[in-house]
C-alpha cells in the first residue's frame, strides 16, 4: 500500500507520476529481454519511449513545483522488508535535490539514447545494448529517488553491474573485457567500505535495537540529538563519514581509485557519455549532497573530501596533457571536473557542487557525443591521425567547440558560471585550493584546445563524413543547453540566492583560461613553438605522466605479488596441506590404518581364534586374586 509520509500539499497524481518516473525504464528493460531481444527497432523504441516518459513526468513535477513550491518535498513508500528489529521500505523521496538530478538523468539520458540509434546502427547486439541502457537508467533513478540507505545501495550496486555490462559490451575484444572487469572490481573495493559505513550508521541510529533505521529523514532528525546526549562515541561519526565517502571515492573516480574511468573508454561512446555525464560518476557527488547534513558537522572528514577533490582535479588535468586518444582526453577531463565538484562539497558548498554537476552534464555529454560523431565519421580516435575536420564535419566541429569552450569556462557559457561559483567558494574559505583550482582551469583550457587544434584544424586526413541527423539532433540540443545552462537559475532552484558577482575571481579565471588557449594555439594551431622540442625538454615529467604516475603498475604489482603470491599462495598452502592434506586426507588415512589393524583380528581361521582364546585364558589366570 502506498503511503504519503512527507507532503505539505501533496499533488493529486504524485504517486502515479513518481512511480512511473522510477519504473518505466525497468519495464522497458524487462520487455526488451522478453519480446524485443531480436527486434532492433522495437528495443530502441521501448528504451527511448520509457526514458522520455520518465522525463515528461519529471518535467510535470518540476512545473508543479515552480507553480507551487509547497508541494515539495513529498515522500512515498511501500512496505518491503518487515522483520523484528528491521524495517526497510521501498520508497521515493522527491525534493528539490532529487528533482534536479532526475531531470539531468532523464533529460540528458534521453538525448544519449536517441543518439545511440545512429551510433549503434550496425552493432550485432543492438537490442541487448538498449536493454542494459534501460536497466542502467532505472538503477541510477533508484539511487536518486531512494528514501533510505538500503534502497540507495541496491541502486548503487545495480549501476556497478550495468557499467560492467556496458563497458564490456564488445566483450570479444580483450581490452573491453578487461576494462569492464577493472571498473567492476575497483568499485567493489570502494563499495565494501561504503556498505560498512551504512551498517554503522544504522547501528548508532537508536540505543534501542527495535528502533534503528536506514531512513534518511529519520536519521537526519535523530543523530544530532543522540550526539548531543553523548549516546554516540566521539570517534564514531568521523569514522562513519570516511566509510561513507568510500562510495563517492569509487563511483566518482577520485584519486587513488580513479584508474577505472579512463579504461572505461573501451565501451561504446554513448556509454562513455552516459557514465561520464549524467549518471554513474555523478552518483558520488549526489550522495555527498544527499548526506551533507552529516558531513558538514565533521570537520576532519570535510577536510579530507576537500583535498581529495582538489588533488583529483589537478592530477587528472596533468594526465590529459599527454593523452592522444580523444575519448581518454575527455575522460581525464571528467575526472578533473568531478574533482572540482567534490572539492566544492568539502568546502561546504553543496549547491555549487550540484550546479557544476548539472552544467557539466550538458557540456560533457556534448563533448563525448561529438567525439563519437568523429569516430563514426572517421573510424579513428587518435588525435594525431585526425585533422581538418572543421569543413567536412561542420556540425560535429561546432558542437565540440561549444562543449570545449563551456568546459574551460569561456565567458557566457554554462561552465563559466558554475566553475566560478566553486572558485569563489574556494577564494572565501581556502586560498591554497583557490589557486590550485585556478591553475587547473588554465590547464583545462590548454588540453581541450590542444585536442581541438590537432583534430579539427589543419589538413584533412582520409575521407571524413558528417553523422546522420539522428546523431546531430542531440548534439544541437546539448549545445543549446551548454550555452544557456548558466542562465537557468539552478542555484536559486536549490534554495541559494547568489551574492554580488566576484570580479576579481572571474578576472583571474579568464586570464588563466586565455593563457591556456593562447599557448595551445601557439603550439598546435600556429605551430610557432615546437611541440616535439617541448616533449624532449620535459622528457622526465612527460614520461612520468604517460605512465599515469605509475599507479596502475603499483596496483598490478600489488595484485600479482601481495594478493596472488603471498595471500593467495598462503591460502593455497593452508588448503593443500592443512585442510586437504591433514584434515581430509589425514582423517581418511587414519580410518584406513585403523581398519587394517582391526582386520588383523578377523582372519577367518579357527586356529587363530583358538590361540587368541587360549592367550586370553592364560592372561586371566595370571592375574592375582586379592581377598
XYZ file of C-alpha atoms in Angstrom:
627
model
C 0.000 0.000 0.000
C 1.364 3.411 -0.956
C 1.707 5.909 1.887
C 2.479 9.602 1.763
C 4.957 10.326 4.558
C 6.037 13.874 3.757
C 3.690 16.019 1.771
C 2.850 19.558 2.861
C 0.444 19.848 -0.079
C 0.611 16.559 -1.960
C -0.024 16.533 -5.674
C -3.118 14.534 -6.650
C -1.185 12.469 -9.203
C 2.077 12.330 -7.238
C 2.072 8.551 -6.553
C 1.289 7.570 -10.152
C 3.719 10.056 -11.697
C 6.547 9.322 -9.254
C 6.386 5.552 -9.608
C 6.193 5.970 -13.395
C 9.415 8.012 -13.339
C 11.209 5.234 -11.480
C 9.718 2.090 -13.007
C 9.272 2.986 -16.699
C 12.927 2.210 -17.613
C 12.763 -1.052 -15.640
C 9.637 -2.063 -17.552
C 11.410 -1.295 -20.837
C 14.431 -3.381 -19.822
C 12.217 -6.363 -18.984
C 10.139 -6.049 -22.161
C 13.260 -5.825 -24.334
C 14.571 -9.054 -22.854
C 11.216 -10.826 -23.208
C 9.845 -9.645 -26.567
C 12.396 -7.313 -28.137
C 15.739 -9.073 -27.933
C 15.585 -9.988 -31.632
C 13.650 -6.896 -32.750
C 16.020 -3.999 -33.166
C 13.507 -1.224 -33.819
C 11.199 -2.377 -31.020
C 14.020 -2.482 -28.460
C 15.154 1.060 -29.283
C 11.564 2.332 -29.239
C 10.877 0.767 -25.841
C 14.083 2.119 -24.283
C 13.729 5.648 -25.636
C 9.980 5.792 -25.055
C 10.350 4.716 -21.420
C 13.051 7.257 -20.593
C 11.183 10.043 -22.392
C 8.118 9.082 -20.342
C 10.186 9.451 -17.174
C 11.472 12.800 -18.420
C 7.985 14.107 -19.202
C 6.691 13.010 -15.795
C 9.676 14.665 -14.103
C 9.022 17.822 -16.103
C 5.411 17.785 -14.895
C 6.559 17.597 -11.246
C 9.062 20.383 -11.926
C 6.393 22.664 -13.394
C 4.084 21.944 -10.450
C 6.909 22.798 -8.038
C 7.595 26.075 -9.851
C 3.915 26.977 -9.715
C 3.515 25.952 -6.062
C 6.807 25.423 -4.154
C 4.908 23.989 -1.172
C 4.336 20.681 -2.996
C 7.961 19.723 -2.307
C 9.198 17.695 -0.612
C 6.930 14.659 -0.687
C 7.701 11.048 0.074
C 6.038 7.814 -0.979
C 6.804 4.314 0.226
C 5.606 0.731 0.228
C 6.369 -1.906 2.829
C 9.268 -4.049 1.658
C 11.267 -5.701 4.478
C 9.492 -6.015 7.800
C 11.252 -8.144 10.412
C 11.564 -7.868 14.197
C 14.051 -5.059 14.710
C 14.426 -4.319 10.978
C 12.020 -2.383 8.778
C 13.107 -1.208 5.330
C 10.602 0.452 2.960
C 10.981 0.852 -0.780
C 10.157 4.438 -1.466
C 10.586 7.693 -3.336
C 11.807 10.960 -1.865
C 11.074 13.882 -4.170
C 12.662 17.139 -3.076
C 14.488 19.868 -4.988
C 17.768 17.973 -4.956
C 16.352 14.695 -6.291
C 14.089 16.538 -8.759
C 17.026 18.398 -10.314
C 19.092 15.231 -10.519
C 16.192 13.300 -12.052
C 15.813 15.989 -14.714
C 19.505 15.610 -15.552
C 19.397 11.807 -15.689
C 16.237 11.554 -17.779
C 16.840 14.627 -19.958
C 20.487 14.150 -20.876
C 19.949 10.374 -20.851
C 17.143 10.675 -23.426
C 19.425 12.634 -25.770
C 22.102 9.925 -25.427
C 19.538 7.144 -26.026
C 18.354 8.828 -29.245
C 21.945 9.382 -30.392
C 22.595 5.642 -29.868
C 20.173 4.765 -32.676
C 22.663 6.082 -35.212
C 25.905 5.249 -33.432
C 24.989 1.601 -32.725
C 23.113 1.031 -36.005
C 25.482 -1.699 -37.219
C 26.053 -3.366 -33.847
C 25.182 -7.054 -33.692
C 23.975 -6.771 -30.076
C 21.786 -3.720 -30.698
C 18.801 -4.914 -28.641
C 20.935 -6.134 -25.735
C 22.615 -2.724 -25.666
C 19.323 -0.855 -25.315
C 18.084 -3.341 -22.740
C 21.083 -2.757 -20.490
C 20.868 1.018 -21.092
C 17.300 0.959 -19.742
C 18.347 -1.080 -16.711
C 21.189 1.388 -16.176
C 18.727 4.308 -16.201
C 16.470 2.528 -13.695
C 19.457 1.839 -11.436
C 20.518 5.486 -11.456
C 16.969 6.665 -10.767
C 16.832 4.252 -7.831
C 19.875 5.999 -6.347
C 18.414 9.454 -6.948
C 14.863 8.823 -5.729
C 15.514 6.426 -2.826
C 14.431 7.450 0.654
C 16.711 5.118 2.616
C 20.281 3.821 2.538
C 19.477 0.207 1.661
C 17.422 1.139 -1.399
C 20.167 3.561 -2.432
C 22.804 0.847 -2.046
C 20.796 -1.536 -4.228
C 20.718 1.082 -6.982
C 24.414 1.741 -6.320
C 25.308 -1.887 -6.965
C 22.984 -2.201 -9.958
C 24.742 0.786 -11.536
C 28.057 -1.012 -11.000
C 26.695 -4.177 -12.604
C 25.307 -2.274 -15.604
C 28.560 -0.371 -16.064
C 30.376 -3.714 -16.225
C 27.972 -4.928 -18.915
C 28.108 -1.702 -20.937
C 31.846 -1.038 -20.736
C 32.406 -4.649 -21.760
C 29.658 -4.561 -24.386
C 32.190 -5.584 -27.047
C 33.433 -8.401 -24.810
C 35.097 -10.257 -27.677
C 37.708 -7.510 -27.630
C 40.127 -8.299 -24.761
C 40.709 -4.643 -23.858
C 36.963 -4.060 -23.445
C 36.530 -7.182 -21.308
C 39.451 -6.144 -19.087
C 38.126 -2.584 -18.763
C 34.724 -3.872 -17.658
C 36.314 -6.098 -15.018
C 38.562 -3.291 -13.835
C 35.630 -0.921 -13.352
C 33.665 -3.583 -11.508
C 36.478 -4.650 -9.163
C 37.732 -1.161 -8.287
C 34.202 -0.116 -7.375
C 33.714 -3.246 -5.268
C 36.717 -2.234 -3.167
C 35.167 1.176 -2.520
C 31.654 -0.182 -2.014
C 32.842 -2.568 0.712
C 33.786 0.398 2.898
C 30.619 2.230 1.850
C 28.386 -0.658 2.969
C 30.172 -0.947 6.314
C 29.510 2.772 6.801
C 25.800 2.263 6.074
C 25.585 -0.568 8.611
C 27.460 1.502 11.192
C 25.071 4.411 10.620
C 22.137 2.070 11.213
C 23.770 0.682 14.365
C 24.016 4.113 16.005
C 20.620 5.347 14.815
C 18.984 4.386 18.122
C 20.000 2.949 21.505
C 17.083 0.532 21.120
C 17.635 -2.204 18.545
C 13.940 -2.223 17.611
C 14.010 1.475 16.627
C 17.108 1.504 14.392
C 16.548 2.765 10.863
C 18.095 3.326 7.439
C 15.640 6.102 6.615
C 17.217 9.414 5.504
C 14.749 11.724 7.223
C 14.692 9.780 10.487
C 18.492 9.696 10.657
C 18.736 13.411 9.963
C 16.324 14.110 12.810
C 17.777 11.649 15.338
C 21.560 11.763 15.085
C 22.142 15.362 16.231
C 20.123 14.702 19.404
C 21.880 11.393 20.085
C 25.277 13.020 19.607
C 24.290 15.908 21.912
C 23.205 13.424 24.605
C 26.531 11.603 24.350
C 24.937 8.367 23.129
C 27.300 8.195 20.135
C 31.077 7.745 20.716
C 33.021 10.827 19.635
C 35.215 8.895 17.167
C 32.295 7.036 15.622
C 30.772 9.724 13.399
C 34.055 10.769 11.685
C 34.809 7.098 11.009
C 31.332 6.588 9.551
C 31.781 9.716 7.444
C 35.041 8.396 5.976
C 33.469 4.987 5.309
C 30.512 6.597 3.540
C 32.946 8.697 1.498
C 34.398 5.438 0.166
C 31.295 5.203 -2.052
C 31.912 8.504 -3.893
C 35.633 7.732 -3.903
C 34.910 4.784 -6.202
C 31.819 5.856 -8.170
C 33.062 9.395 -8.799
C 36.572 8.051 -9.513
C 38.564 10.142 -7.071
C 42.283 9.549 -6.521
C 43.545 6.924 -5.944
C 40.530 4.889 -7.166
C 40.338 6.831 -10.438
C 42.066 4.159 -12.533
C 38.918 2.516 -13.896
C 37.450 5.610 -15.551
C 39.957 6.191 -18.419
C 39.818 2.495 -19.309
C 36.015 2.701 -19.445
C 36.522 4.385 -22.842
C 36.705 0.871 -24.315
C 32.917 0.798 -24.270
C 30.692 2.358 -26.963
C 30.776 6.163 -26.962
C 27.128 6.577 -25.845
C 28.078 4.538 -22.770
C 31.008 6.872 -22.152
C 28.680 9.865 -22.391
C 26.103 8.287 -20.089
C 28.629 7.216 -17.450
C 30.706 10.401 -17.561
C 27.984 12.999 -17.881
C 24.615 12.186 -16.365
C 24.729 9.014 -14.328
C 27.351 6.822 -12.711
C 30.150 9.248 -11.875
C 27.611 11.873 -10.789
C 26.183 9.427 -8.240
C 29.046 10.014 -5.813
C 28.628 13.801 -5.879
C 24.862 13.413 -5.482
C 25.387 11.137 -2.472
C 27.614 13.744 -0.798
C 24.864 16.316 -1.335
C 22.157 13.971 -0.039
C 24.123 13.242 3.158
C 25.604 16.720 3.500
C 23.678 17.226 6.756
C 26.020 14.588 8.244
C 29.297 15.570 6.576
C 29.025 19.283 7.370
C 29.368 18.569 11.112
C 32.553 16.508 10.650
C 35.421 18.958 10.017
C 38.112 16.296 9.631
C 36.031 14.429 7.052
C 35.247 17.652 5.175
C 38.961 18.451 5.037
C 39.673 15.009 3.605
C 36.927 15.394 0.989
C 38.175 18.865 0.082
C 41.771 17.806 -0.548
C 40.879 14.564 -2.307
C 38.716 16.541 -4.741
C 41.346 19.236 -5.316
C 44.145 16.720 -5.910
C 41.935 14.742 -8.304
C 41.154 17.911 -10.280
C 44.796 18.907 -10.635
C 46.418 15.491 -11.177
C 43.832 14.442 -13.772
C 44.336 17.668 -15.728
C 48.075 16.883 -15.820
C 47.365 13.443 -17.301
C 45.212 14.971 -20.062
C 48.296 16.890 -21.282
C 49.990 13.759 -22.619
C 46.958 11.762 -23.778
C 46.434 11.297 -27.523
C 43.154 9.384 -27.539
C 40.253 11.809 -27.996
C 37.904 9.963 -25.640
C 40.575 9.489 -22.977
C 41.315 13.219 -23.009
C 37.656 13.761 -22.206
C 37.820 11.010 -19.561
C 40.616 12.804 -17.713
C 38.626 16.000 -18.113
C 35.707 14.271 -16.384
C 37.981 13.203 -13.545
C 39.189 16.769 -13.171
C 35.702 18.282 -13.161
C 34.485 15.690 -10.662
C 37.382 16.794 -8.505
C 36.044 20.363 -8.669
C 32.606 19.157 -7.527
C 33.973 17.082 -4.648
C 36.209 19.986 -3.616
C 33.131 22.235 -3.527
C 31.365 19.769 -1.230
C 34.422 19.626 1.022
C 34.443 23.422 1.194
C 30.845 23.383 2.375
C 29.129 24.239 -0.914
C 26.626 21.528 -1.921
C 24.745 23.976 -4.161
C 27.948 24.914 -6.002
C 28.745 21.213 -6.446
C 25.276 20.399 -7.819
C 25.354 23.489 -10.024
C 28.571 22.345 -11.678
C 27.304 18.751 -11.848
C 24.283 19.931 -13.831
C 26.097 22.173 -16.302
C 28.869 19.584 -16.634
C 26.256 17.010 -17.653
C 25.303 19.284 -20.570
C 28.716 20.091 -21.992
C 30.432 16.797 -21.161
C 27.663 14.772 -22.813
C 28.026 17.140 -25.777
C 31.789 16.579 -25.934
C 31.524 12.809 -25.755
C 28.772 12.614 -28.350
C 30.781 14.925 -30.613
C 33.789 12.636 -30.127
C 31.561 9.701 -31.021
C 30.485 11.532 -34.152
C 34.161 11.981 -35.059
C 34.761 8.255 -34.573
C 31.647 7.444 -36.591
C 32.775 9.676 -39.458
C 36.489 8.785 -39.484
C 36.809 5.405 -37.683
C 39.698 6.956 -35.778
C 40.127 8.499 -32.316
C 43.857 9.193 -32.119
C 44.028 12.988 -32.427
C 47.320 12.773 -34.361
C 45.602 10.647 -37.017
C 42.789 13.166 -37.319
C 42.855 16.723 -38.629
C 40.962 19.136 -40.848
C 37.509 18.019 -39.638
C 36.109 21.536 -39.492
C 34.999 21.656 -43.136
C 33.734 18.075 -43.791
C 32.085 17.792 -40.344
C 30.790 21.294 -39.530
C 28.017 20.268 -37.106
C 30.278 17.963 -35.146
C 33.099 20.514 -35.119
C 30.791 23.284 -33.902
C 29.374 21.060 -31.173
C 32.838 20.089 -29.953
C 33.935 23.733 -29.973
C 30.955 24.859 -27.876
C 31.426 21.976 -25.444
C 35.146 22.658 -25.176
C 34.634 26.378 -24.525
C 31.997 25.612 -21.892
C 34.396 23.133 -20.272
C 37.234 25.619 -19.969
C 34.883 28.333 -18.671
C 34.522 30.688 -21.620
C 32.513 33.801 -20.611
C 28.773 33.473 -21.077
C 28.702 29.687 -21.393
C 27.394 27.381 -18.680
C 30.772 26.212 -17.407
C 31.859 29.795 -16.773
C 29.152 30.358 -14.171
C 29.282 27.005 -12.361
C 33.081 26.717 -12.268
C 33.477 30.271 -10.999
C 30.916 29.528 -8.284
C 33.342 26.905 -6.957
C 36.356 29.188 -7.319
C 34.568 31.963 -5.418
C 33.802 29.483 -2.643
C 37.464 28.412 -2.524
C 38.601 32.052 -2.549
C 36.495 32.719 0.541
C 37.405 29.585 2.500
C 40.790 28.236 1.405
C 43.194 30.304 -0.685
C 45.526 27.358 -1.368
C 42.686 25.459 -3.005
C 41.605 28.576 -4.866
C 44.992 28.945 -6.555
C 45.156 25.219 -7.266
C 41.667 25.337 -8.801
C 42.530 28.421 -10.846
C 45.694 26.782 -12.172
C 43.670 23.689 -13.071
C 41.225 25.892 -15.019
C 44.101 27.169 -17.164
C 45.352 23.623 -17.706
C 41.841 22.574 -18.757
C 41.751 25.293 -21.386
C 45.134 24.165 -22.708
C 44.423 20.456 -23.126
C 40.951 20.867 -24.634
C 42.313 23.485 -27.070
C 45.142 21.078 -27.906
C 42.580 18.433 -28.862
C 40.616 20.969 -30.928
C 43.564 22.371 -32.904
C 45.074 18.944 -33.637
C 41.865 17.106 -34.542
C 39.692 19.789 -36.181
C 42.078 22.232 -37.855
C 44.907 21.804 -40.329
C 44.901 19.426 -43.274
C 42.163 16.827 -43.611
C 43.209 13.168 -43.432
C 41.226 10.411 -45.075
C 37.602 10.915 -46.104
C 35.604 12.060 -43.054
C 31.833 12.495 -43.357
C 29.192 14.115 -41.196
C 26.992 11.965 -38.986
C 23.276 11.300 -39.704
C 20.540 13.624 -38.343
C 19.629 11.226 -35.525
C 23.101 11.850 -34.100
C 23.295 15.561 -34.959
C 19.949 16.365 -33.282
C 21.131 15.509 -29.738
C 24.340 17.466 -30.391
C 22.343 20.595 -31.251
C 20.130 20.199 -28.159
C 23.081 19.692 -25.806
C 24.966 22.575 -27.423
C 21.999 24.848 -26.698
C 21.911 23.663 -23.061
C 25.672 24.216 -22.783
C 25.110 27.825 -23.859
C 22.059 28.683 -21.735
C 22.687 26.350 -18.764
C 24.185 29.128 -16.679
C 21.040 31.255 -17.005
C 18.519 28.646 -15.822
C 18.632 29.697 -12.160
C 19.867 26.349 -10.844
C 21.315 27.729 -7.568
C 18.089 29.642 -6.952
C 16.047 26.482 -7.537
C 18.176 24.703 -4.921
C 17.488 27.481 -2.439
C 20.623 29.589 -2.668
C 20.369 33.253 -3.632
C 23.694 34.318 -5.081
C 25.572 37.371 -3.938
C 27.369 40.001 -5.951
C 29.452 38.971 -8.925
C 33.075 38.420 -7.853
C 35.023 40.381 -10.451
C 38.488 39.519 -9.087
C 37.890 35.760 -9.213
C 36.272 35.982 -12.648
C 39.093 38.140 -13.960
C 41.813 35.797 -12.740
C 39.905 32.806 -14.097
C 39.564 34.439 -17.513
C 43.250 35.357 -17.518
C 44.452 31.783 -16.925
C 41.904 30.379 -19.400
C 43.044 32.882 -22.041
C 46.677 31.974 -21.323
C 45.893 28.274 -21.779
C 44.036 28.873 -25.050
C 46.740 31.142 -26.473
C 49.527 28.749 -25.517
C 47.699 25.843 -27.172
C 47.177 27.954 -30.305
C 50.865 28.901 -30.461
C 51.972 25.262 -30.145
C 49.302 23.321 -32.058
C 47.500 25.946 -34.141
C 50.104 28.374 -35.428
C 52.935 25.925 -34.574
C 55.175 28.822 -33.545
C 56.503 26.630 -30.726
C 57.636 23.083 -31.479
C 55.627 20.504 -29.534
C 58.312 17.916 -30.188
C 61.028 20.098 -28.676
C 58.870 20.663 -25.606
C 58.463 16.918 -25.204
C 62.228 16.416 -25.398
C 62.887 19.259 -22.969
C 60.371 17.851 -20.485
C 61.156 14.193 -21.118
C 61.202 13.117 -17.459
C 57.836 14.586 -16.343
C 56.347 13.687 -19.734
C 57.323 10.040 -19.244
C 56.043 10.123 -15.664
C 52.657 11.391 -16.835
C 52.496 8.892 -19.691
C 52.879 6.130 -17.110
C 49.952 7.684 -15.183
C 52.028 8.270 -12.039
C 52.769 4.510 -12.044
C 49.556 3.952 -10.094
C 48.350 1.219 -12.450
C 51.736 -0.510 -12.150
C 51.552 -0.294 -8.357
C 48.105 -1.875 -8.365
C 49.279 -4.567 -10.807
C 52.274 -5.304 -8.544
C 50.003 -5.472 -5.502
C 47.653 -7.922 -7.231
C 50.480 -10.089 -8.628
C 52.769 -10.136 -5.569
C 50.696 -9.425 -2.464
C 47.398 -10.986 -3.472
C 48.396 -13.791 -5.815
C 51.792 -14.861 -4.483
C 51.528 -14.057 -0.778
C 47.861 -14.072 0.255
C 46.565 -16.487 -2.382
C 49.751 -18.614 -2.034
C 49.316 -18.827 1.734
C 45.644 -19.721 1.338
C 46.567 -22.377 -1.252
C 49.229 -23.857 1.095
C 46.764 -23.986 4.014
C 44.130 -25.549 1.786
C 46.527 -28.075 0.272
C 48.438 -29.143 3.395
C 46.198 -28.330 6.352
C 42.636 -28.666 5.089
C 43.089 -31.301 2.370
C 46.344 -32.944 3.492
C 45.732 -33.090 7.235
C 42.022 -32.677 7.873
C 40.577 -34.523 4.862
C 43.245 -36.955 3.699
C 44.647 -37.372 7.239
C 41.249 -38.460 8.542
C 40.921 -40.866 5.612
C 44.380 -42.355 6.249
C 43.697 -42.731 9.983
C 40.430 -44.511 9.237
C 42.175 -46.746 6.699
C 45.014 -47.648 9.103
C 42.579 -48.423 11.914
C 40.684 -50.623 9.507
C 43.855 -52.550 8.620
C 44.667 -53.017 12.308
C 41.217 -54.282 13.156
C 41.225 -56.507 10.078
C 44.227 -58.419 11.504
C 41.931 -59.668 14.247
C 39.441 -61.063 11.737
C 41.377 -63.724 9.773
C 38.596 -66.314 9.491
C 40.891 -69.154 10.749
C 39.771 -71.329 13.714
C 43.401 -71.855 14.796
C 43.904 -68.085 15.187
C 40.739 -67.658 17.219
C 41.650 -70.704 19.407
C 45.121 -69.260 20.020
C 43.629 -65.882 20.945
C 41.164 -67.648 23.247
C 43.992 -69.585 24.905
C 46.120 -66.462 25.377
C 43.146 -64.727 26.966
C 42.576 -67.578 29.417
C 46.254 -67.672 30.366
C 46.239 -63.884 30.895
C 43.164 -64.081 33.123
C 44.630 -66.919 35.183
C 47.828 -64.976 35.645
C 46.033 -62.072 37.305
C 46.459 -62.392 41.084
C 43.263 -62.616 43.095
C 43.088 -60.283 46.081
C 40.911 -61.128 49.095
